[in-house]
Amino acid sequence: MTMKTASAHTFSLPDVGEGLTEAEIVTWRVATGDVVAINDVVVEIETAKSVVELPSPYAGFVQTLHVAEGETVEVGRPLLTIADESLPPADESPSPADESSSPADESPEPARQPMLVGYGPGAEQVVRRRRAVPTPSVASVDTEKVPAPTRTLAKPPVRKLAKDLGIDLSEVIATGTGTIVTRADVEAHAAKRRPPQAAETGPAPVTTSDDETRTPIKGVRKWTAEAMVRSAFTAPHVTEWVTVDVSRTVELVATLRASRAFRDVKVSPTLIAAKAICLAMRRTPELNSRWDDDAQEIVLKRSVNLGIAAATQRGLVVPNIVGADSLPLVELAAAIGDLTATARDGRTQPAQMAGGTFTLTNIGVFGIDAGTPILNPGEAGILALGSIERRPWVDEDDRVVPRWVTTLALSFDHRVVDGEQGSRFLADVAGILHDPAVALTF
Amino acid sequence: MNSSTAPTPDAPLVQLLTPTGQRVTDPHVAFDGDRSEIEALYRDLVMTRRVDTEAYALQRHGELGLWPPALGQEAAQVGSARALRAHDFAFPTYRDHGVAWCRGVDPSLLLGIFRGSDLGGWDPADHGIALPNIIIGAQTLHATGYAMGLALEGLVGSGDPDRDSAVIAYFGDGATSQGDVSEALDWAAVHQSPVVFFCENNQYAISVPVASQTRVPIVQRAAGFGLPGVRVDGNDVLACLAVTRAALQRARDGEGPTLIEAVTYRMGAHTTSDDPSRYRDASEVDAWQAKDPLERVRLLLVAEGTSDDFFADLAADADALGVHLRAACQQIPEPDLAELFDHVFVESTVENRQQQAEHVAWRDAMEGSVVAS
């Protein structure tokens, strides 16, 4: 969607993905005063679907950036205003206002009728009056949100090069036409200076005062919060516990680690627990199901897409292993290894987090005995594996002996799973971890 | 664990121009055009790419609702379409912008359907090319039916080059999973219809890799239906032209249909709504970048002495085409929904006109009111 005044054009956020309503401004590739050509990339936005580069529909000087990086804007809102190239860049964020327009009207009206943006769900639309004359109006210019105007002129690819090299463009001496900094200028400047410092890639901006620190709720934290609230207040959770002697699992882990077949993969109690879940699911498939409220149906899934909760720098992510129940143990180990490595690198893709049917969370790595896990939305069960410790244990001969002991906690959705099934499933998992030979009976 | 890891047996691949611009020979087909013909093909490739990238940008400007990029598939489209004669007929997919270009369709006419402003921009009879088909694979049946019609009208195998005609149906690898394509192949083979099935195997059906859709190379399906199949380097415009030219001539001569599998790669997203980085590795894209369909022709032309002026003029023409497309997009008129009723029947009915009148009355009554969409 576009808007034009006598000498300036405003580029508004388009719907780049068939029905999107908003996007976050990730990175401005231009600043006020920059020269842009048609189709130069001016901004990178992130939608619900992907990160997208937007090319400029106009050539000229960037007069105003209407939105700051990190802000989420609705489709149809002004992004930037570009003035004709013949005009000098603005000094003080001038409004591209048409004097006859009403400043109270914040929603921009397109000069052209057949607008495509803003048809997504939830957006209100005016039924167009075919013979009506559109009233041009303007966007309000919020100078506080806009980066301070800069006098350095450069085309976007050059600006990106400078950014990549960590160079402040205002320090570069322009030798090109007028005062425009060229690629050669930036390269010359780079040759003269010391290596750039590592680019800052920190989390969301944090504001700190004497008595508190405020962090914007966004990204993984926001998603996690929404998922947990949705799960906790829709699925009635039941949590059951069992404490079990897993010494034989610890022995099995040691044996497998020493074997040739498993030398290239990581073998851990988590792996054996994952396998035990898949096996126990055969006897109690109700744990591998989902309450479909919309359809008023219980959906029993045939294969187990096993989610593994992973703590990452971005926060909690739960990617899943598709068809975990059909994998031989060595492949399951490799899959868990890949999945956790990908998660720790922050490279987990949304598709890898979708479609899970059951989740395993290993809180034992934090030295914790047990807890009441909250279901991943859309799943009927989640098993928490506590820390495995040497504890006093009463054996068959009534002697107290030191054994490797852990606590398993299973939460399940009581709409789908009754106590009988939940208890049998948990007892089966515990039975396999107590004596992995029991797996032969599944 | 996943069927996408299943091995796909190799099939022989026809290639006449390597990715580094070297001419090579094939025992069965040859390209015998001179340098000026190669220059003309290169012009088609460059202009097609410009149409595609410009329209992609128009979507990002907010001017189009959607655009399916053809990036990377230009040689398959241009090579095959340039094998057509004026009286042949093409049934394209929604991605075959290069085919429309070669059939003389003003590329600005491609935009309306993706702007939601019209139902397709041209009269198929004017250019020998149907409107882009959105329904996956359905056009292979349209093409087969059209080809049967040609045979019934005696426009095949007469020996008169001005009379004998053929049809080409374009479809992707994903379409081969549709029953329509199997039906079309079978029907055409049984009736020996004058149709060439041109599969642009761009490796992905949106996000699903071709190995998840077929256990054998697509070309091998031809044998099962009883028609010849040939696999060609889809990024080699000379090979695509030579192979399609031979297949179309067979069809015109009354010798029946052919399946061509053009092995290519969709360098861009499925559409502007898709993010391919979620399902394929950058290394895979890089490997195909080295097989770019334009670069190999440019290298060949430079080696054969094409002047710098040719390339400079072509770049200027491409820029002018970009300006033309942007301006034309701005001038697409707002659609009048009442017009939809005009296209329901060749000859309208009383009921249809009545419904149209009711719609117009409703629309006029709603003027200026606000509704939640």
Short mmCIF file of N, CA and C in Angstrom, two decimals, chain A residues 4 209 220 258 285 299 331 333 365 373:
data_model
loop_
_atom_site.label_atom_id
_atom_site.label_comp_id
_atom_site.label_asym_id
_atom_site.label_seq_id
_atom_site.Cartn_x
_atom_site.Cartn_y
_atom_site.Cartn_z
N LYS A 4 0.96 9.02 -1.49
CA LYS A 4 1.81 9.99 -2.16
C LYS A 4 1.35 11.39 -1.81
N SER A 209 16.43 0.23 36.30
CA SER A 209 16.42 1.36 37.22
C SER A 209 17.01 0.87 38.55
N VAL A 220 10.77 -16.22 22.37
CA VAL A 220 10.51 -17.52 22.96
C VAL A 220 9.80 -17.38 24.30
N ALA A 258 30.46 -48.40 25.97
CA ALA A 258 31.70 -49.11 25.64
C ALA A 258 31.57 -49.92 24.35
N PRO A 285 -1.67 -46.64 24.60
CA PRO A 285 -1.58 -45.62 23.54
C PRO A 285 -2.36 -44.35 23.87
N VAL A 299 -8.05 -37.64 19.47
CA VAL A 299 -7.24 -38.07 18.33
C VAL A 299 -6.12 -38.96 18.85
N GLU A 331 19.71 -45.15 16.48
CA GLU A 331 19.20 -44.00 15.72
C GLU A 331 18.46 -43.02 16.61
N ALA A 333 19.32 -42.45 19.65
CA ALA A 333 20.40 -41.71 20.31
C ALA A 333 20.92 -40.61 19.39
N VAL A 365 19.05 -32.93 35.26
CA VAL A 365 20.32 -32.26 34.93
C VAL A 365 20.53 -31.02 35.79
N PRO A 373 5.37 -31.31 35.90
CA PRO A 373 5.51 -30.68 34.58
C PRO A 373 4.16 -30.26 34.01
#
